[in-house]
Coordinates of C-alpha atoms and ligand atoms in Angstrom, one line a residue:
M85 CA -1.9 13.0 6.0
E86 CA 0.9 13.5 3.6
N87 CA 2.9 10.8 1.9
P88 CA 5.4 9.7 4.9
I89 CA 8.3 9.9 2.4
K90 CA 7.8 13.7 2.0
N91 CA 10.6 15.7 4.0
K92 CA 12.4 12.5 4.7
N93 CA 16.3 12.0 4.6
I94 CA 16.8 9.2 3.1
L95 CA 20.3 7.5 2.6
L96 CA 20.3 5.4 -0.8
G97 CA 24.0 3.0 -0.7
V98 CA 24.4 1.7 -3.9
T99 CA 26.7 -1.6 -4.4
G100 CA 28.1 -3.1 -7.5
S101 CA 25.5 -5.3 -9.0
I102 CA 24.0 -4.5 -12.1
A103 CA 20.7 -3.6 -10.5
A104 CA 22.1 -0.4 -9.8
Y105 CA 20.9 1.0 -13.0
K106 CA 17.5 0.2 -11.7
V107 CA 18.0 2.3 -8.6
V108 CA 18.2 5.4 -10.4
E109 CA 14.4 5.2 -11.0
L110 CA 14.0 4.7 -7.2
A111 CA 16.0 7.8 -6.3
S112 CA 13.9 9.6 -8.7
Q113 CA 10.6 8.4 -7.3
L114 CA 11.7 9.1 -3.9
T115 CA 12.9 12.8 -4.9
K116 CA 9.6 13.5 -7.0
A117 CA 7.8 12.1 -3.6
G118 CA 9.5 15.2 -1.7
A119 CA 12.6 13.1 -0.1
N120 CA 15.8 14.4 0.6
V121 CA 18.0 11.3 -1.1
D122 CA 21.7 11.2 -0.4
V123 CA 23.2 8.7 -2.6
I124 CA 26.5 6.7 -1.6
L125 CA 28.1 4.8 -4.5
T126 CA 30.8 1.9 -3.4
P127 CA 33.4 1.9 -5.9
S128 CA 32.4 -0.7 -7.8
A129 CA 28.9 0.8 -8.1
E130 CA 30.6 3.9 -9.6
K131 CA 31.8 1.4 -12.6
L132 CA 28.1 0.7 -13.5
V133 CA 26.4 3.7 -12.7
P134 CA 28.2 7.1 -12.7
P135 CA 27.7 9.6 -9.8
L136 CA 26.5 12.3 -12.8
T137 CA 23.6 9.7 -13.3
F138 CA 22.2 9.8 -10.1
R139 CA 23.0 13.5 -9.3
S140 CA 20.9 14.3 -12.3
V141 CA 17.7 12.6 -10.7
T142 CA 18.1 13.8 -7.0
G143 CA 19.7 17.2 -7.8
K144 CA 22.5 16.9 -5.2
K145 CA 25.8 15.8 -4.6
V146 CA 26.8 12.1 -5.1
F147 CA 29.0 10.5 -2.4
T148 CA 31.8 8.3 -3.0
D149 CA 34.9 7.1 -1.3
T150 CA 36.7 10.2 -2.9
D151 CA 34.7 12.2 -0.3
L152 CA 36.1 10.0 2.6
W153 CA 39.8 11.0 1.7
D154 CA 40.0 14.4 0.0
T155 CA 41.0 17.6 2.1
T156 CA 37.7 19.3 1.7
S157 CA 35.1 17.1 3.3
H158 CA 35.0 16.4 7.2
I159 CA 33.9 13.1 8.5
A160 CA 31.6 12.5 5.5
H161 CA 30.1 9.1 7.0
I162 CA 29.0 10.9 10.4
N163 CA 27.6 13.9 8.4
L164 CA 25.3 11.6 6.0
A165 CA 24.4 9.3 9.0
L166 CA 23.2 11.6 11.8
P167 CA 20.5 13.3 10.1
A168 CA 19.1 10.2 8.0
D169 CA 15.8 8.7 8.9
I170 CA 16.2 5.7 7.1
M171 CA 19.2 3.9 5.1
L172 CA 18.5 1.5 2.3
V173 CA 21.3 -0.8 0.8
A174 CA 20.1 -1.2 -2.9
P175 CA 21.5 -3.4 -4.7
A176 CA 23.3 -5.1 -1.8
T177 CA 25.7 -7.5 -3.1
A178 CA 26.9 -10.4 -1.2
S179 CA 30.1 -8.9 -0.2
T180 CA 28.5 -5.7 1.2
I181 CA 25.8 -7.9 3.3
A182 CA 28.9 -10.0 4.4
K183 CA 30.7 -6.5 5.7
L184 CA 27.4 -5.2 7.1
A185 CA 26.9 -8.5 9.0
H186 CA 30.0 -8.1 10.7
G187 CA 30.6 -4.6 10.9
Q188 CA 33.3 -3.8 8.8
T189 CA 34.1 -0.8 7.3
D190 CA 36.2 -0.5 4.2
N191 CA 34.4 2.0 2.0
L192 CA 32.2 5.4 2.7
L193 CA 29.0 3.2 2.3
T194 CA 29.7 0.7 5.1
L195 CA 31.2 3.1 7.4
T196 CA 28.1 5.2 7.4
A197 CA 26.2 2.0 7.6
L198 CA 27.7 1.6 10.8
A199 CA 27.2 5.4 12.0
I200 CA 23.6 5.5 11.5
R201 CA 21.0 5.9 14.4
C202 CA 18.0 5.2 12.2
P203 CA 16.5 2.0 10.5
L204 CA 18.4 0.0 7.8
V205 CA 17.0 -1.9 5.0
V206 CA 18.8 -4.1 2.8
A207 CA 17.5 -5.2 -0.7
P208 CA 20.1 -8.0 -2.0
A209 CA 20.7 -8.5 -5.7
M210 CA 23.3 -11.6 -6.8
D211 CA 23.2 -14.7 -8.6
A212 CA 21.2 -17.4 -7.3
G213 CA 24.0 -19.6 -6.1
M214 CA 25.7 -16.7 -4.1
Y215 CA 22.4 -16.2 -2.6
S216 CA 21.8 -19.7 -1.6
N217 CA 25.3 -19.9 -0.3
V218 CA 25.5 -21.0 3.2
F219 CA 27.7 -17.8 4.2
T220 CA 25.3 -15.5 2.5
Q221 CA 22.1 -17.1 4.2
E222 CA 24.1 -16.7 7.6
N223 CA 24.9 -13.1 7.0
L224 CA 21.3 -12.3 6.2
E225 CA 20.2 -14.2 9.2
I226 CA 22.7 -12.0 11.4
L227 CA 21.1 -8.7 9.9
T228 CA 17.6 -10.2 10.3
Q229 CA 18.3 -11.2 14.1
H230 CA 19.4 -7.3 15.0
G231 CA 16.2 -6.2 13.3
I232 CA 17.4 -5.0 9.8
S233 CA 14.5 -5.4 7.4
I234 CA 15.5 -7.6 4.4
L235 CA 13.4 -6.7 1.2
G236 CA 13.6 -9.8 -1.4
P237 CA 15.3 -11.0 -3.3
E238 CA 12.8 -12.4 -5.7
E239 CA 12.9 -15.1 -8.4
G240 CA 13.4 -14.0 -12.1
H241 CA 15.8 -13.4 -14.9
L242 CA 19.4 -13.1 -13.6
A243 CA 22.5 -11.2 -15.3
S244 CA 24.1 -14.6 -15.9
G245 CA 20.9 -15.4 -18.2
L246 CA 19.9 -18.1 -15.7
T247 CA 16.8 -17.8 -13.8
G248 CA 16.6 -18.2 -10.0
K249 CA 16.0 -16.3 -6.9
G250 CA 18.4 -13.6 -6.5
R251 CA 17.0 -10.7 -8.5
M252 CA 16.4 -7.2 -6.9
L253 CA 12.8 -6.3 -6.0
E254 CA 11.5 -3.6 -8.5
P255 CA 12.0 -0.1 -7.4
R256 CA 8.4 0.5 -7.3
I257 CA 8.0 -2.5 -4.5
L258 CA 11.2 -0.6 -3.0
F259 CA 9.6 2.6 -2.8
G260 CA 6.5 1.2 -1.2
S261 CA 8.4 -0.6 1.2
L262 CA 10.1 2.7 2.4
R263 CA 6.9 4.3 2.5
F264 CA 5.5 1.5 4.7
L265 CA 8.6 1.4 7.1
L266 CA 8.3 5.3 7.5
S267 CA 5.0 5.5 8.3
R268 CA 4.9 3.0 11.4
E269 CA 4.8 5.9 14.3
N270 CA 2.1 8.2 12.6
P271 CA -1.1 9.0 14.2
L272 CA -2.9 5.7 13.6
A273 CA 0.2 3.4 14.8
G274 CA -1.4 0.4 16.4
K275 CA -5.0 0.7 15.0
K276 CA -6.4 -1.7 12.9
V277 CA -8.3 -0.6 9.8
V278 CA -10.1 -2.8 7.5
V279 CA -11.1 -1.4 4.0
T280 CA -13.1 -3.1 1.3
A281 CA -12.7 -2.5 -2.3
G282 CA -13.9 -3.3 -5.9
G283 CA -17.2 -4.5 -7.4
T284 CA -18.1 -8.0 -6.3
Q285 CA -18.5 -10.8 -8.8
E286 CA -21.5 -13.2 -8.5
P287 CA -21.3 -16.2 -11.1
I288 CA -23.9 -17.2 -13.5
D289 CA -22.0 -20.1 -14.7
P290 CA -18.0 -20.6 -14.6
V291 CA -17.9 -18.2 -17.6
R292 CA -20.4 -15.5 -16.6
M293 CA -21.4 -13.4 -13.8
I294 CA -22.9 -10.0 -12.5
T295 CA -20.6 -7.4 -11.7
N296 CA -20.5 -3.7 -11.8
N297 CA -18.4 -0.8 -12.9
S298 CA -16.3 -0.3 -9.6
S299 CA -12.7 0.0 -10.6
G300 CA -11.4 -0.1 -6.6
K301 CA -9.4 2.9 -7.4
Q302 CA -10.9 4.8 -4.6
G303 CA -10.5 1.9 -2.0
Y304 CA -7.2 0.9 -2.7
A305 CA -6.4 4.8 -2.4
I306 CA -8.0 4.6 1.3
A307 CA -6.0 1.8 2.0
Q308 CA -2.6 3.3 1.2
A309 CA -3.9 6.8 2.9
A310 CA -4.4 4.6 6.1
L311 CA -1.1 2.9 6.0
D312 CA 0.4 6.3 5.6
A313 CA -1.2 7.5 8.8
G314 CA 0.3 4.3 10.2
A315 CA -2.6 2.0 10.5
D316 CA -2.4 -1.8 10.2
V317 CA -4.5 -2.1 7.1
T318 CA -6.4 -5.1 6.0
L319 CA -7.8 -4.8 2.2
I320 CA -10.5 -7.2 1.5
S321 CA -10.8 -6.6 -2.3
A322 CA -12.8 -8.1 -5.1
P323 CA -10.7 -8.5 -8.4
T324 CA -9.3 -5.4 -9.8
A325 CA -6.5 -4.0 -12.2
L326 CA -4.8 -2.4 -9.2
T327 CA -1.5 -3.3 -7.4
P328 CA -2.3 -3.6 -3.6
P329 CA -0.1 -1.1 -1.5
Q330 CA 2.9 -2.4 0.3
G331 CA 2.3 -3.3 3.9
V332 CA -1.2 -4.2 3.4
K333 CA -2.9 -7.5 4.9
M334 CA -4.6 -8.2 1.5
I335 CA -7.8 -10.7 1.4
S336 CA -8.7 -11.4 -2.1
I337 CA -12.5 -12.4 -2.6
K338 CA -15.0 -12.5 -5.6
T339 CA -18.4 -12.5 -4.3
A340 CA -20.6 -10.7 -1.5
Q341 CA -20.3 -13.8 0.3
E342 CA -17.0 -14.2 0.5
M343 CA -16.4 -10.6 1.4
H344 CA -19.2 -10.9 4.2
S345 CA -17.0 -14.0 5.6
A346 CA -13.7 -12.4 5.5
I347 CA -14.8 -9.3 7.3
K348 CA -16.6 -11.1 10.0
D349 CA -13.3 -12.3 11.0
E350 CA -11.5 -9.4 10.7
V351 CA -14.0 -7.1 12.4
K352 CA -13.2 -8.5 15.7
Q353 CA -9.9 -6.8 16.0
A354 CA -10.8 -3.7 14.1
H355 CA -10.8 -0.3 15.4
A356 CA -12.6 1.1 11.8
V357 CA -14.1 -0.6 8.8
I358 CA -14.2 1.6 5.7
M359 CA -16.7 -0.2 3.2
T360 CA -15.7 1.6 -0.2
A361 CA -16.6 -1.8 -2.0
A362 CA -19.3 -1.9 -4.5
V363 CA -21.3 -5.1 -3.0
A364 CA -23.8 -6.7 -5.1
D365 CA -27.0 -6.4 -3.7
F366 CA -28.5 -9.6 -5.7
R367 CA -26.7 -12.8 -6.7
P368 CA -28.0 -15.3 -9.0
A369 CA -30.0 -18.0 -6.8
K370 CA -28.3 -20.6 -8.5
S371 CA -25.0 -20.7 -10.3
S372 CA -24.7 -23.5 -13.1
K373 CA -21.5 -25.6 -12.4
E374 CA -21.2 -26.0 -16.4
K375 CA -21.3 -23.6 -18.9
I376 CA -24.7 -22.6 -19.9
K377 CA -25.3 -23.5 -23.6
K378 CA -27.1 -21.0 -25.9
D379 CA -29.3 -23.9 -27.3
G380 CA -30.4 -24.7 -23.5
K381 CA -33.6 -23.7 -22.3
L382 CA -32.6 -20.5 -20.1
Q383 CA -35.4 -18.4 -19.9
D384 CA -34.3 -16.1 -17.1
I385 CA -32.0 -15.9 -14.0
K386 CA -33.6 -15.8 -10.6
L387 CA -32.1 -13.6 -8.1
E388 CA -31.8 -13.7 -4.6
A389 CA -30.5 -10.9 -2.0
T390 CA -27.3 -10.8 -0.7
V391 CA -26.4 -9.7 3.0
D392 CA -26.2 -6.2 3.6
I393 CA -22.7 -6.4 5.3
L394 CA -22.6 -2.8 6.3
K395 CA -25.9 -3.0 7.9
E396 CA -24.9 -6.2 9.9
L397 CA -21.8 -4.3 10.8
G398 CA -24.1 -1.2 12.1
E399 CA -26.1 -3.8 14.0
F400 CA -22.8 -5.2 15.7
K401 CA -21.9 -1.9 16.5
R402 CA -24.9 -1.3 18.1
S403 CA -25.2 -4.3 20.2
Q404 CA -21.4 -5.4 20.9
K405 CA -19.0 -3.1 19.7
P406 CA -20.0 0.8 20.0
E407 CA -16.3 2.1 19.7
L408 CA -16.1 0.4 16.2
I409 CA -15.8 3.5 13.7
L410 CA -17.8 2.8 10.5
I411 CA -17.8 4.6 7.2
G412 CA -19.8 3.8 4.6
F413 CA -20.1 5.0 0.6
A414 CA -23.3 5.8 -0.8
A415 CA -23.2 5.5 -4.7
E416 CA -26.2 7.3 -5.7
S417 CA -27.5 8.8 -9.2
E418 CA -30.3 11.0 -8.0
N419 CA -31.4 12.6 -4.8
L420 CA -27.8 12.1 -3.6
L421 CA -27.9 13.6 0.0
Q422 CA -31.3 12.6 0.9
N423 CA -30.4 8.7 -0.1
A424 CA -27.1 9.0 1.6
E425 CA -28.5 10.3 4.9
K426 CA -31.0 7.4 4.9
K427 CA -28.3 4.8 4.6
L428 CA -26.3 6.7 7.3
A429 CA -29.0 6.2 9.8
Q430 CA -30.2 2.9 8.5
K431 CA -26.9 1.4 8.8
N432 CA -26.0 2.9 12.0
L433 CA -22.7 4.5 10.6
D434 CA -20.2 7.3 11.8
L435 CA -20.2 8.9 8.7
I436 CA -21.2 8.3 5.1
V437 CA -19.2 9.4 1.8
A438 CA -22.1 10.5 -0.8
N439 CA -20.8 9.9 -4.1
D440 CA -22.5 11.2 -7.1
I441 CA -22.2 8.7 -9.7
S442 CA -24.0 10.3 -12.5
R443 CA -20.9 12.7 -13.1
K444 CA -18.5 11.8 -15.7
D445 CA -15.6 13.1 -13.5
A446 CA -16.4 11.3 -10.3
G447 CA -17.3 8.2 -8.7
F448 CA -16.7 4.6 -10.6
A449 CA -13.7 3.8 -12.5
V450 CA -12.2 7.5 -13.4
D451 CA -9.2 9.0 -11.4
S452 CA -11.0 11.9 -9.8
N453 CA -13.6 12.2 -7.4
T454 CA -16.0 14.8 -5.8
V455 CA -17.7 14.1 -2.6
T456 CA -20.2 15.1 0.4
I457 CA -19.1 13.5 4.1
L458 CA -22.2 13.4 6.1
F459 CA -21.4 12.8 9.7
N460 CA -24.0 11.1 12.2
D461 CA -24.3 14.4 14.0
G462 CA -25.7 16.1 11.1
K463 CA -22.7 18.0 9.8
K464 CA -21.9 18.1 6.1
Q465 CA -18.5 18.5 4.6
D466 CA -18.0 18.9 1.0
L467 CA -14.9 17.8 -0.8
P468 CA -14.6 19.3 -4.3
L469 CA -13.1 17.6 -7.5
Q470 CA -9.6 16.3 -6.7
S471 CA -7.9 13.0 -7.3
K472 CA -9.1 9.9 -5.4
E473 CA -5.6 9.9 -3.4
L474 CA -6.5 13.3 -2.1
I475 CA -9.9 12.4 -1.3
A476 CA -8.5 9.4 0.5
Q477 CA -6.1 11.4 2.3
K478 CA -9.1 13.7 3.7
I479 CA -11.1 10.8 4.8
I480 CA -8.7 9.2 6.7
D481 CA -7.5 12.8 8.2
I482 CA -11.5 12.7 9.5
L483 CA -10.9 9.0 10.8
I484 CA -7.8 10.4 12.8
D485 CA -9.8 13.2 14.2
F486 CA -12.3 10.6 15.2
M487 CA -10.0 8.3 16.9
Q488 CA -8.0 10.9 18.8
S489 CA -11.6 12.3 20.2
Ligands
CTP624 N1 -23.2 -2.4 1.1 C1 -22.8 -3.6 2.0 N2 -23.4 -4.8 1.5 C2 -24.3 -4.8 0.4 C3 -24.3 -3.6 -0.3 C4 -23.8 -2.5 0.1 O1 -21.9 -3.3 2.8 N3 -24.8 -5.7 0.0 C5 -22.3 -1.3 1.5 C6 -21.5 -0.7 0.2 O2 -20.1 -1.0 0.5 C7 -21.7 0.8 0.9 C8 -22.6 1.5 1.6 O3 -23.3 -0.2 2.0 O4 -20.7 1.3 1.8 C9 -24.0 1.6 0.6 O5 -24.0 1.0 -0.8 P1 -24.8 1.5 -1.7 O6 -24.6 0.5 -3.1 O7 -24.8 2.8 -2.0 O8 -26.5 1.2 -1.4 P2 -27.1 0.0 -0.8 O9 -27.5 -0.3 0.7 O10 -26.8 -1.2 -1.6 O11 -28.6 0.6 -1.3 P3 -29.2 0.9 -2.9 O12 -28.6 -0.1 -3.9 O13 -30.7 0.9 -2.7 O14 -29.0 2.4 -3.4

C-alpha cells in the first residue's frame, strides 16, 4: 500500500501564532508525499507568513479572507470544505480554538471549518498561561467531546522566552499524525499486528553487552507500512536510533527475555506477528551487577541459550491459534534459501523473508534491501534491490492478501 497521504485533499488552516512559519515545512512535506494541500491563512497568520511562502511550497493558490469578498470567487469556504479528506488547524491560537468550540465564523478559516464534512484536527500553539487558562481548557474539552483530535501542545521553549506547555508539535510529528489518521479505514483496519525490531542487548555487566549489527530500520519500516494499511500496530523494539512511527503502540525492551515476555502478552490479541528483530541466540549465563575490573580474574564469558521466541510462537499457532499469521526473517550469510526453508518449517511460519547479509547493499544497517520470500506452500517471490520502505510495503501487501483469503 502506498502512503495514505498520497492524493488526499488536505486543508491546512494557519492562524496567527509565530509557529506558523514551521507549518511551511509541514505543507512542503505533505506536498512531497503526494497530497493536494490547500492552505487557508487568517488575517493575523498572513502578517507572520505571506501567502507567497506557502504558495512556493504547495505550488497552489493560497486562500485568505480576500477570497471571501472578492467578486471572482464564489462560496470559497464551501468549495474548499467539500472535497477535503481532513482539515488541520496548525498552529491553532487560543482565539481560533474558542471560535471553533462555539461555532463562530468571522473569517475564511473558521467558516470553512464549520462547513467541512471530514475530520478536523487541531494543533494548539500559545503561551503556557493562555493554554492552561480555564477558558482555553474548557474550549479544548468541547472540541474533544465532539470527536476533534487535539495534537499537542508540548513542553518547551516559547516565543516569550519562557519554558512551558504551549509549543506546537514539530511538523514531523504533525505529518505522522495526519498519516495515521488518514490510514484508519485501510484494509487492515481492526487487525492487530505485532512487529519486533532491532538487535537485542544481553548484558555482561552494567557497561558491557553482547549485541549485533541490526539497526531496526527494516522493522520500523514494516511497522509504518502496517499502520499505513490501517492496522493497530505494536512495535516491540530493542534500542535503536530511530523514531517510532506516529500511532504505534511502542514497547521498548533490551534483552531477548524482555522481548519474549512482551510478546507473550501481545500475541493473545494479535492477528499477525512479524519477527524482524535480530534476537540474540545466546546470553551471558551471569551478568555482573558491578563493572568487571580489568585486573580481575575474568577468563571467559559463559553463555546460555535464549528462548527461540518465533519457534515458541509457531508451537502456540499449531496448538492454540492456527489463524495467527507468523512471518519470520532469516538472516543468512551462506546457503540462503536452504537455511530459510528449514526455519520456515521448523518454526511453523506462514512465510519467511530470506535476507542475504553478506551483501553490502542489503540486510543489516543499510537503507536498502533485497530479499526472497518463501511461503509455506513452496512458492517463492524475489524482491529486487530497493529501499527498506518499499520492501516493507510489499511484505504488508502480502499480509493483506493473507488476511483477505
Ligand atoms: N528468532 C527468535 N528468537 C530467537 C532467535 C531468532 O524469535 N532466539 C527469530 C528472528 O526474529 C527471525 C527468525 O527467528 O525472525 C530467524 O532468526 P535467525 O537469526 O535468522 O535464525 P536463528 O533461528 O537464530 O538460527 P541461526 O542463528 O542458526 O541462523
